[in-house]
Coordinates of C-alpha atoms (C1' of nucleotides) in Angstrom, one line a residue:
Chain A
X1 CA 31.7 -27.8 -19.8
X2 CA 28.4 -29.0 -17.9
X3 CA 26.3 -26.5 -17.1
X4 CA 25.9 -25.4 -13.5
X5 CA 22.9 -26.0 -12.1
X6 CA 22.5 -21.8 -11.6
X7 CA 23.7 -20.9 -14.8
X8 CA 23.8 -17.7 -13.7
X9 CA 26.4 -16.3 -11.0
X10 CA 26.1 -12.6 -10.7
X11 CA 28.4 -12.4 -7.6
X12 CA 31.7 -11.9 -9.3
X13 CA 32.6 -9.7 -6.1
X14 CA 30.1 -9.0 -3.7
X15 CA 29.2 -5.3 -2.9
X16 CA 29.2 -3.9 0.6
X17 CA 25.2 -3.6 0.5
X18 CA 25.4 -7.5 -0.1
X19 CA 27.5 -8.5 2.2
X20 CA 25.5 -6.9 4.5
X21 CA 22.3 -8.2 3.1
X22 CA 23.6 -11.6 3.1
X23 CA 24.8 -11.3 7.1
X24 CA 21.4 -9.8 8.5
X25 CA 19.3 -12.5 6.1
X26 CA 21.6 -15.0 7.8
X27 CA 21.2 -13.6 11.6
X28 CA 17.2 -13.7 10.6
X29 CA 17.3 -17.0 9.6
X30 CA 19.4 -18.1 12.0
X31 CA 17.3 -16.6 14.8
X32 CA 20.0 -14.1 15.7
X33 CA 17.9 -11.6 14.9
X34 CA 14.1 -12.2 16.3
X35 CA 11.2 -11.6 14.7
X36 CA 10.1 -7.9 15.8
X37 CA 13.1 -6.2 16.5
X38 CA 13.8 -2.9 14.8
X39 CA 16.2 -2.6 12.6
X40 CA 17.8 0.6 12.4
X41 CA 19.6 2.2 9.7
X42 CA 22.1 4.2 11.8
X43 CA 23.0 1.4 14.7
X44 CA 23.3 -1.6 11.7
X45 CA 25.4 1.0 10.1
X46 CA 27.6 1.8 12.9
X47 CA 27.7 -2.1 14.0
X48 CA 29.1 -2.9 9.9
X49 CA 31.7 0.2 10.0
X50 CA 29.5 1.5 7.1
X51 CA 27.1 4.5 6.3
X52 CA 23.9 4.3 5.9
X53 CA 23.7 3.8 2.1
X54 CA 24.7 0.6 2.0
X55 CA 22.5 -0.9 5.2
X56 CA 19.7 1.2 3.4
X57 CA 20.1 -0.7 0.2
X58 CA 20.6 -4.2 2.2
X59 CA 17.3 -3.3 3.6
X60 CA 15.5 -3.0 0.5
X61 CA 16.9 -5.7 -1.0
X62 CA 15.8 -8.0 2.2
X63 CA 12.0 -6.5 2.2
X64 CA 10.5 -8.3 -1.3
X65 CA 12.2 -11.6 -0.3
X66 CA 9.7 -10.8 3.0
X67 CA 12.7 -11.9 6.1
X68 CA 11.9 -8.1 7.1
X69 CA 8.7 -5.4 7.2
X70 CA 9.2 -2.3 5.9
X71 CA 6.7 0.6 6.8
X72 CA 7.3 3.5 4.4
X73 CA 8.3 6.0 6.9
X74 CA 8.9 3.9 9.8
X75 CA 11.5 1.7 9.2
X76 CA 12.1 -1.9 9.0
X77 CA 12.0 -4.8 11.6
X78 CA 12.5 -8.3 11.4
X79 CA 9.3 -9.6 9.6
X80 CA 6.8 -11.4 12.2
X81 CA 4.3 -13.3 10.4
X82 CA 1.1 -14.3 12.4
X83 CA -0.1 -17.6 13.0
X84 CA -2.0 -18.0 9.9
X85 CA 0.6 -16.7 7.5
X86 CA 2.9 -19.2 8.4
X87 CA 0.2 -22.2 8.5
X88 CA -0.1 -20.6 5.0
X89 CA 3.5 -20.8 3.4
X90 CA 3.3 -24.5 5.3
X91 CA 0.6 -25.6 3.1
X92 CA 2.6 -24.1 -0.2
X93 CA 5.7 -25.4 1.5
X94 CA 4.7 -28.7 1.3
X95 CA 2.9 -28.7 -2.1
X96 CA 6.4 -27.2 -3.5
X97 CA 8.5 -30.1 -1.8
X98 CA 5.9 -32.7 -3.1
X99 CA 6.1 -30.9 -6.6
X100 CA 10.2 -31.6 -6.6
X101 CA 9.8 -35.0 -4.8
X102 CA 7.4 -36.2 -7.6
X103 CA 9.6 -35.4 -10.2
X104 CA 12.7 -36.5 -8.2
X105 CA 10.8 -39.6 -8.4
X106 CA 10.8 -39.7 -12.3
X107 CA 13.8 -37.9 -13.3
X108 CA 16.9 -38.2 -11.0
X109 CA 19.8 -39.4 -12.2
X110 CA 21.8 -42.5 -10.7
X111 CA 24.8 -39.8 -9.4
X112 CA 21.6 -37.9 -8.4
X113 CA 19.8 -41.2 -6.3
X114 CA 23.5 -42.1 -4.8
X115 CA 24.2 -38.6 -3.5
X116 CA 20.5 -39.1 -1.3
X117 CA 21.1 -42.4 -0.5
X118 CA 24.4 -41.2 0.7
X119 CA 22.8 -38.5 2.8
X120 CA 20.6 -40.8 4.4
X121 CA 23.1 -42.7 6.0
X122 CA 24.8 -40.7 7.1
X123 CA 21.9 -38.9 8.7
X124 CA 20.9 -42.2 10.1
X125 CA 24.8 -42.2 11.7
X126 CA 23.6 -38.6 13.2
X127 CA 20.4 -40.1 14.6
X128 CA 22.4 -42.7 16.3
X129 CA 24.4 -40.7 17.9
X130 CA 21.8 -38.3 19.0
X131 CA 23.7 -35.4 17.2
X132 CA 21.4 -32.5 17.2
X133 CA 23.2 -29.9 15.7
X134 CA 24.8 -32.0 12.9
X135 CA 21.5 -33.3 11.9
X136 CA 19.5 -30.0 11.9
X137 CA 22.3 -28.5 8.8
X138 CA 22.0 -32.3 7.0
X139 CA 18.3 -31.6 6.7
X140 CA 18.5 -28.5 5.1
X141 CA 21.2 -30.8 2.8
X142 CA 19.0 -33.4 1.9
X143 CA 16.1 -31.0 1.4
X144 CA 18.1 -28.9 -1.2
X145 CA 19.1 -32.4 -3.2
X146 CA 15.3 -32.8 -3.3
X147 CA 15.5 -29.7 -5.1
X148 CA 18.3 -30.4 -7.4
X149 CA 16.8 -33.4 -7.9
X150 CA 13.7 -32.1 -9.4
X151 CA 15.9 -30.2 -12.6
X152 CA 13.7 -27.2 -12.1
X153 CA 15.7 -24.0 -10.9
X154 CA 12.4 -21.5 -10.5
X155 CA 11.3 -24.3 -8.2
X156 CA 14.2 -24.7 -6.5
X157 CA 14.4 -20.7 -5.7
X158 CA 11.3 -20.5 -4.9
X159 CA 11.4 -23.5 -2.4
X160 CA 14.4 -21.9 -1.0
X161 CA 13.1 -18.8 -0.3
X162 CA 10.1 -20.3 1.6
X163 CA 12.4 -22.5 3.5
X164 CA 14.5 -19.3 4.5
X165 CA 11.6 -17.6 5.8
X166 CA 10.0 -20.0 7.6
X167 CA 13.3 -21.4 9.1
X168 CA 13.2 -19.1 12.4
X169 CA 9.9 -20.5 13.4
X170 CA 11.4 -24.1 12.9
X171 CA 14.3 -23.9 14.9
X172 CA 13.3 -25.5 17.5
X173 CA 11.1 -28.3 16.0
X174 CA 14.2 -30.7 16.4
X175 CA 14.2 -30.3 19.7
X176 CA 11.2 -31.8 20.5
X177 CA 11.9 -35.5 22.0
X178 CA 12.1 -38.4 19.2
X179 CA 11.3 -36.0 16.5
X180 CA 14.8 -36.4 15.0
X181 CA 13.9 -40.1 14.3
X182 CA 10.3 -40.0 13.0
X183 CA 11.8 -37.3 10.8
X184 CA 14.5 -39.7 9.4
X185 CA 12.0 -42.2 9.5
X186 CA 9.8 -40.1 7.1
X187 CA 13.0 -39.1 5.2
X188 CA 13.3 -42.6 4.5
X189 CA 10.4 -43.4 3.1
X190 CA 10.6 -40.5 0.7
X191 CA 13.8 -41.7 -0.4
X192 CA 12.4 -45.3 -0.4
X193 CA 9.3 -43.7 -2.7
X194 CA 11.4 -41.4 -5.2
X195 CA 14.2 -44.7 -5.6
X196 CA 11.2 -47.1 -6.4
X197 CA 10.0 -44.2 -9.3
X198 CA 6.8 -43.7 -7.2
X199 CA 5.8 -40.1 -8.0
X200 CA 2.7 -40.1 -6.3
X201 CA 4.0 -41.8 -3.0
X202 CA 7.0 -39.9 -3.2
X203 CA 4.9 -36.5 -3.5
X204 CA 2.6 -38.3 -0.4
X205 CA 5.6 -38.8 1.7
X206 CA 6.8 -35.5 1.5
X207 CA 3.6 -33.7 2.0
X208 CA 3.0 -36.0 5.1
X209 CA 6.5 -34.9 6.4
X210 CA 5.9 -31.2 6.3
X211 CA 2.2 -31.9 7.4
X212 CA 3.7 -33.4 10.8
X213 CA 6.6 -30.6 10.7
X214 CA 3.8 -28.1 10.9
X215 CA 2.2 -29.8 13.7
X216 CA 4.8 -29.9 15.4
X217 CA 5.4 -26.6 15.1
X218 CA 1.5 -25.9 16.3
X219 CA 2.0 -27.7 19.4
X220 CA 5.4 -26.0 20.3
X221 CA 4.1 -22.2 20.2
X222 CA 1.5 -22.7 22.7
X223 CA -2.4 -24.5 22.5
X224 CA -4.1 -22.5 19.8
X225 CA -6.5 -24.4 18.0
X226 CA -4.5 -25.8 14.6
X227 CA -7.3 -25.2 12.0
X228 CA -5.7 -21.8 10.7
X229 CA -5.6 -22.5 7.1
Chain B
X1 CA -13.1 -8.2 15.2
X2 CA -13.1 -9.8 12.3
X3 CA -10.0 -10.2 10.8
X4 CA -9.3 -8.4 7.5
X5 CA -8.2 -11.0 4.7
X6 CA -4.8 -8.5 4.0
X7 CA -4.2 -7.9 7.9
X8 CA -1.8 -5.8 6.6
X9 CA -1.5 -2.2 4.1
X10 CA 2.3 -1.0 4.0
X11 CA 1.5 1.2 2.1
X12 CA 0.1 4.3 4.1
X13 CA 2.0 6.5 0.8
X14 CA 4.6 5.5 -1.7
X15 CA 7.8 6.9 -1.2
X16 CA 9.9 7.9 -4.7
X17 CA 11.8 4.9 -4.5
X18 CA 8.4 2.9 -4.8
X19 CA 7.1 4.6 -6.9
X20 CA 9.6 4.4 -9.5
X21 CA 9.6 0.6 -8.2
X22 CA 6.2 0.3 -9.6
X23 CA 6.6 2.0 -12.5
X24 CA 9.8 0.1 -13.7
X25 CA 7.6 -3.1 -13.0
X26 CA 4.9 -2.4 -14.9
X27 CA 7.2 -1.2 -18.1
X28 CA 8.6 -4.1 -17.5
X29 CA 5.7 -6.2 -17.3
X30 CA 3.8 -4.6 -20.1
X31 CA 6.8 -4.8 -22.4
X32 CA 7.7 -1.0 -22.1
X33 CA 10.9 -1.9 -21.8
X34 CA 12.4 -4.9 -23.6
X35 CA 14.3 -7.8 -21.9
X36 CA 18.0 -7.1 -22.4
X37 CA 17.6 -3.3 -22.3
X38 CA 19.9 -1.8 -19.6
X39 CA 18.8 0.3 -17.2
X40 CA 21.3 3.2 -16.8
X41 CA 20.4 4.9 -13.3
X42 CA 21.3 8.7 -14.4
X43 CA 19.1 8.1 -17.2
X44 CA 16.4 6.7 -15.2
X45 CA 17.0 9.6 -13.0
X46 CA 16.9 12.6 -15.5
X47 CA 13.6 10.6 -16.7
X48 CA 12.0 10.5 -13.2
X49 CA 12.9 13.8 -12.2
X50 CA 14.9 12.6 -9.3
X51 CA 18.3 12.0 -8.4
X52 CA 20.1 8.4 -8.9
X53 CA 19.5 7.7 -4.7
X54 CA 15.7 6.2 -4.9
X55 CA 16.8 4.8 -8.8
X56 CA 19.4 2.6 -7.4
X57 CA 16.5 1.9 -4.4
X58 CA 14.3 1.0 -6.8
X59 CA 16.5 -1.2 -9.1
X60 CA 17.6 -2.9 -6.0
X61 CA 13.8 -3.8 -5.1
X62 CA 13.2 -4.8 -7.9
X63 CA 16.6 -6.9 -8.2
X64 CA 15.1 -9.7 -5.6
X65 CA 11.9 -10.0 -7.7
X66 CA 13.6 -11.5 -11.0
X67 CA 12.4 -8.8 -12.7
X68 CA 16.2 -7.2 -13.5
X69 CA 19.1 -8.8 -13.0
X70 CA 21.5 -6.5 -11.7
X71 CA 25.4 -7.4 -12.0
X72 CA 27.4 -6.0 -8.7
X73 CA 29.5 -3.8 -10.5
X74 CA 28.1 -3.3 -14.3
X75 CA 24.0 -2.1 -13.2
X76 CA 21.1 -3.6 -14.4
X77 CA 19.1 -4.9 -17.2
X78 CA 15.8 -6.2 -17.8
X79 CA 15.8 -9.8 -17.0
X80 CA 16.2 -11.9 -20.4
X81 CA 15.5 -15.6 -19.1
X82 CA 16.3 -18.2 -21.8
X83 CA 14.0 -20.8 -23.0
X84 CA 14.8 -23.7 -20.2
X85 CA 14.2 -20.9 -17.4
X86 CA 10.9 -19.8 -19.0
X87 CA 10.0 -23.4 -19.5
X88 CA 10.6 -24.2 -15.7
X89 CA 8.8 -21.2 -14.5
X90 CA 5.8 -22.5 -16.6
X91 CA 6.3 -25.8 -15.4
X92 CA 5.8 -24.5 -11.5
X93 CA 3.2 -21.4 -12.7
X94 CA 1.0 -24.3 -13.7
X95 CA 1.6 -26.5 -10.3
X96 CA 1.0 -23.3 -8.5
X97 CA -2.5 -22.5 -10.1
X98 CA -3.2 -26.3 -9.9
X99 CA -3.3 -26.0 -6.7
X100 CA -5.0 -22.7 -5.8
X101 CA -7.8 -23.9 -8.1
X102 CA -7.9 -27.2 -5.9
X103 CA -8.2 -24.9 -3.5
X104 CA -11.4 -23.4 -4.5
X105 CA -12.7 -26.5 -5.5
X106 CA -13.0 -26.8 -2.0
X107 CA -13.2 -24.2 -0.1
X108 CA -14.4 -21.0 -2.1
X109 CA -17.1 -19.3 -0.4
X110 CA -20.5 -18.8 -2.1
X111 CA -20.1 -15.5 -2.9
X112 CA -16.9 -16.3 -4.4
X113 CA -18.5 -18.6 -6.6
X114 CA -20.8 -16.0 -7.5
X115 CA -17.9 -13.4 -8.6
X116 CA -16.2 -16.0 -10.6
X117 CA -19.3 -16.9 -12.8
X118 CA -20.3 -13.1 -13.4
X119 CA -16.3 -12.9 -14.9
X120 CA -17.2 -15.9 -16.7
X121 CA -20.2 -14.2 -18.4
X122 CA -18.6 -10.7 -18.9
X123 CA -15.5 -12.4 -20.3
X124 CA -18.3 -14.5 -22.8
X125 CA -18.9 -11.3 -24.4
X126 CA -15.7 -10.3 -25.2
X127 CA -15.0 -13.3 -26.9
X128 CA -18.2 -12.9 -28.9
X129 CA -17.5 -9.0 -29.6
X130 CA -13.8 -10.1 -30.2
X131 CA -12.5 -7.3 -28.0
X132 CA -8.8 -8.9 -27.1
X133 CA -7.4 -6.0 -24.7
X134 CA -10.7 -5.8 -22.7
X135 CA -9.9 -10.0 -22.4
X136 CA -6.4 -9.4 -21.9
X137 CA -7.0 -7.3 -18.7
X138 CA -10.3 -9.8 -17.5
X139 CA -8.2 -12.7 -17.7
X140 CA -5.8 -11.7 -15.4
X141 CA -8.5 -10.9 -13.1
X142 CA -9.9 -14.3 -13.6
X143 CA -7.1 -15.6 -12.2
X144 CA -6.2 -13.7 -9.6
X145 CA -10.0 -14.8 -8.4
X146 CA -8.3 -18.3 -8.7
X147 CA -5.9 -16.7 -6.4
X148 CA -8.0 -15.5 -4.1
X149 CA -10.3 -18.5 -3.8
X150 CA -7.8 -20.8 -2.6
X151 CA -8.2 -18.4 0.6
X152 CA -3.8 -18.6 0.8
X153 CA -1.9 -15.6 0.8
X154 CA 1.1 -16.6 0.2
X155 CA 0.1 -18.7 -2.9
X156 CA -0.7 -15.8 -4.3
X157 CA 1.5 -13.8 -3.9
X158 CA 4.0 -16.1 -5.6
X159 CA 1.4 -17.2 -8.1
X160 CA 1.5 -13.3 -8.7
X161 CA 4.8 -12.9 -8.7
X162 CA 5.5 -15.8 -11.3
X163 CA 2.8 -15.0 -13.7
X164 CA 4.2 -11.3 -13.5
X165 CA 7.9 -12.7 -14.7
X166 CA 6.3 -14.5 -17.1
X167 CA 3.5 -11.7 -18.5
X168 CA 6.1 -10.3 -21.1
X169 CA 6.6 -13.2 -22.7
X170 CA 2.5 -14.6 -23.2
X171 CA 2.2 -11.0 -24.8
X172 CA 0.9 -11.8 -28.4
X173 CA -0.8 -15.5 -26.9
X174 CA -4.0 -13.9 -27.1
X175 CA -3.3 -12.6 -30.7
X176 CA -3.4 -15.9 -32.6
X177 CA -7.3 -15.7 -33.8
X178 CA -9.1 -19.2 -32.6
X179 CA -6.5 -18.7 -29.4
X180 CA -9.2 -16.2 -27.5
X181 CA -11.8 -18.6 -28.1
X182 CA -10.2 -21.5 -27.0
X183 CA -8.8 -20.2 -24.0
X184 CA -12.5 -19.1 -22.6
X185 CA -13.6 -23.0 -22.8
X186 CA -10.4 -23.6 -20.6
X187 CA -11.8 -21.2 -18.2
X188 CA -15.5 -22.2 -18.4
X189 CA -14.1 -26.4 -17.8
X190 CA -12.1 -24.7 -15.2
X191 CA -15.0 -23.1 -13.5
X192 CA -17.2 -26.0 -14.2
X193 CA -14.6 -28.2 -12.3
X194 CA -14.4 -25.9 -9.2
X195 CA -18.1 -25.3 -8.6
X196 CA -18.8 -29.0 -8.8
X197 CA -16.2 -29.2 -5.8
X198 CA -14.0 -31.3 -8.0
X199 CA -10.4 -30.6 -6.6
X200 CA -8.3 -32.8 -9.0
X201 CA -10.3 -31.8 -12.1
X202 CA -10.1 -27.9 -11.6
X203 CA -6.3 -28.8 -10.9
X204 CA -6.2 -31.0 -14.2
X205 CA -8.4 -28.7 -16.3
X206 CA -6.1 -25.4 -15.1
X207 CA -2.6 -27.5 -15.6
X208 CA -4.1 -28.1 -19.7
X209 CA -4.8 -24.3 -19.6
X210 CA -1.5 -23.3 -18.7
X211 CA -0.5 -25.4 -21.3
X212 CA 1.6 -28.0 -19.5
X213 CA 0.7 -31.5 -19.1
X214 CA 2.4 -33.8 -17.1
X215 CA 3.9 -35.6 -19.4
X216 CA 5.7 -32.5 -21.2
X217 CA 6.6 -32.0 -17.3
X218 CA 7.7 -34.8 -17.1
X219 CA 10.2 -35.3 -20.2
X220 CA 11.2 -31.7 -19.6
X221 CA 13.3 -32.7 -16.2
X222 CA 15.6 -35.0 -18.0
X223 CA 15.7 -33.7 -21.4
X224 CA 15.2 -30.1 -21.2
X225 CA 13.2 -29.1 -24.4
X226 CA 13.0 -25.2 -25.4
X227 CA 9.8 -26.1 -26.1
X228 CA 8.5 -22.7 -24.0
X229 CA 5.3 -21.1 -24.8
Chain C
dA1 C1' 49.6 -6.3 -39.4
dC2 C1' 48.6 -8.3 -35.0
dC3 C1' 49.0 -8.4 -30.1
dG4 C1' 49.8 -6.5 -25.6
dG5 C1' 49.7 -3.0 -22.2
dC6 C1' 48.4 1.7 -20.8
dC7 C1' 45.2 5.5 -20.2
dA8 C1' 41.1 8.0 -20.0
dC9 C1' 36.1 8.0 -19.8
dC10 C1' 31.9 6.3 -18.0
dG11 C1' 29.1 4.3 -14.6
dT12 C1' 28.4 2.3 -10.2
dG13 C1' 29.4 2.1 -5.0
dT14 C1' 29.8 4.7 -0.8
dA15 C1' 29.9 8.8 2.2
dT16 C1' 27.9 12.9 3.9
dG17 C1' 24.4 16.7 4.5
dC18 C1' 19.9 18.6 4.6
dA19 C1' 14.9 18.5 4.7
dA20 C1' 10.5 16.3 5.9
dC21 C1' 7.7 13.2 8.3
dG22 C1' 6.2 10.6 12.4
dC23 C1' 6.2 10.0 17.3
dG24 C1' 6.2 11.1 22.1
dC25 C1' 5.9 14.4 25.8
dG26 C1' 4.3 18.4 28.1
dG27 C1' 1.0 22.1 28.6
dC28 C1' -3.6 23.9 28.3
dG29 C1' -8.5 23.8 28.5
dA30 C1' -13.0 21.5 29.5
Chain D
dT1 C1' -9.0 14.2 36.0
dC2 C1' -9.3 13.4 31.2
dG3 C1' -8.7 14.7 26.5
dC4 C1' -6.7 17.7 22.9
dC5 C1' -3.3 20.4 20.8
dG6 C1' 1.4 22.0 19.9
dC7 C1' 6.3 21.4 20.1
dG8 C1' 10.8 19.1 20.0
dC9 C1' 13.5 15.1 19.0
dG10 C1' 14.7 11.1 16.4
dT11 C1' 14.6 8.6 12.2
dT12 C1' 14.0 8.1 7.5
dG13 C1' 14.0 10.0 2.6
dC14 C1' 16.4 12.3 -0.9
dA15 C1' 20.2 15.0 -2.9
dT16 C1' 24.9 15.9 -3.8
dA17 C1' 29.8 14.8 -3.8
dC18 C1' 33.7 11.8 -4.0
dA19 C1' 36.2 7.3 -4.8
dC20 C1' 36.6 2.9 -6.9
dG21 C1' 36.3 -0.4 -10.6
dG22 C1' 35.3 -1.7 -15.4
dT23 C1' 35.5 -1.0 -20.3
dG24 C1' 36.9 0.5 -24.6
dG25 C1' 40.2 2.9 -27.4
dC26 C1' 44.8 4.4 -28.4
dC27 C1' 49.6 3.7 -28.8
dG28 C1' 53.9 1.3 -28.8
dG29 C1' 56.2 -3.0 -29.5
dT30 C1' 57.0 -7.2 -32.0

DNA sequence: ACCGGCCACCGTGTATGCAACGCGCGGCGA
DNA sequence: TCGCCGCGCGTTGCATACACGGTGGCCGGT
């Protein structure tokens, strides 16, 4: 009788329009889809087997959570947010994560603690063994026990969402050499911070770890000047 | 060349489903229409003068935004959140501010400065004439100067968006008869706070103003307490 | 009298058709 | 040669029509 941690699951069956809402979100954030292209009604419709009505109402449903632009008249394309809207949603990024990684720190319970203690070993298995791919999905894991960790559900959508749209501009961040073990490294010592009940280190840790994310980030998309906030 | 703070204005004209979009919202938001009530699209329709295709457009905008919660195959009602939701949003709505008024603290501009004290004084009056609708609207304006201090778009637009979710259920705060008064000395410590550049005591003040401290924060993780505004 | 299944109504989900708007190209004039 | 205007095409916006699923009530059985 626990209470799930979404008490609310309105997808008894999923609708067609969802379904398809749910793939393109998914090709977005997976970079499938690149930021720019145009997304048009009748080919997305013809590619799902579908009319329009249902790609029409995918689309609408995809433009407030902001993965695509949509221009009254002119159709939707994959949203392409310029550099200072992203340094943007970094900053509230990491002020979100802090926010549930401070109160991780003071509210998790001991099932809660194992589960990320478990997840950081076996990330730090992943690291060893140079495992890319593996490691890029347990991040998004340990990330989203951060969240659950934190008790709040708003903050956790809200967290999520960000994550989601700012996910096809991180892609490649892993790739960089040795980032994959200054992130576990800095993973760590958020753990290390929230297990020891340290709200403010905790909140520290995780701000410094998006902070060097985003830098990363800066470095990778060319040599503009990283002051954009 | 200068770049314009909203690089961006989708909204050359409204189309119906928009419109409507807007309209529902602001029912919503101004307690038009009651949490719980459903929203019945051929009704919506007759009442709009349109037919149920930019209805069902609209609901589904709206759908992302928490406003309604549609149900795949059983429509839509106005979102009825219970009292832990309501207490987590406020719980984040107050980090959120916190933040943006850090923020200005900082980094608002002179002019800014300027705009917030002048709402300040014109909001002084209306405490002293007693006028609570003319307060009602200035407040939200005070905040969204807040908003628009902290120079981050994103922030606030999901400041906006969470203060929107929460706005029909803080209808009647302002009715209790000391509440008016007490509420402007919040804003005038707030004020105080950011235009001595003091980050963490504009956060602080603004967190007490929202009504959260974080302790209540704090025992609400493990605990949840209806204790909601 | 209570319970179970059946049926009909209501509302949503999807498809299709038509009209209006925006855009690009070609022609005309300066 | 360059700029402006008008026209045609493609795409989106909206309306209408049909199909599917859900819900509530009725009826027969126990």
């Amino acid at each position: 009788m626990a209470a799930a941690p979404p008490p609310e699951s309105p997808k008894p069956r999923p609708t067609r329009a969802e379904a398809i809402a749910a793939q393109l979100a998914d090709d977005i954030v997976a970079g499938r889809l690149k930021p720019g292209a145009a997304l048009d009604e009748a080919s997305l419709a013809a590619q799902f087997s579908v009319s329009r009505t249902p790609v029409r109402e995918a689309l609408r449903q995809l433009a407030p959570t902001g993965l695509v632009q949509a221009v009254p008249r002119r159709g939707c394309v994959v949203a392409v947010p310029d550099a200072a809207q992203l340094a943007e949603m970094f900053v509230v990024m990491a002020e979100l994560e802090a926010m549930a990684a401070a109160h991780c720190a003071m509210a998790m319970t001991p099932h809660e603690r194992r589960g990320l203690e478990r997840q950081i070993a076996s990330m730090a298995g992943m690291v060893r063994a140079g495992d890319v791919s593996a490691y890029r999905a347990a991040n998004v894991a340990f990330h989203h026990l951060i969240y659950a960790g934190a008790h709040n559900g708003y903050l956790t959508e809200i967290a999520t969402a960000t994550r989601r749209r700012l996910a096809p501009f991180r892609a490649a961040q892993l790739e960089a050499p040795d980032r994959m073990r200054k992130s576990h490294e800095e993973h760590v010592a958020i753990v290390t911070a929230i297990q020891r009940g340290d709200a403010a280190g905790a909140a520290a840790a995780l701000r410094a770890h998006i902070g060097v994310t985003e830098r990363t980030w800066i470095a990778m998309a060319g040599s503009r000047r990283p002051d954009a906030a």
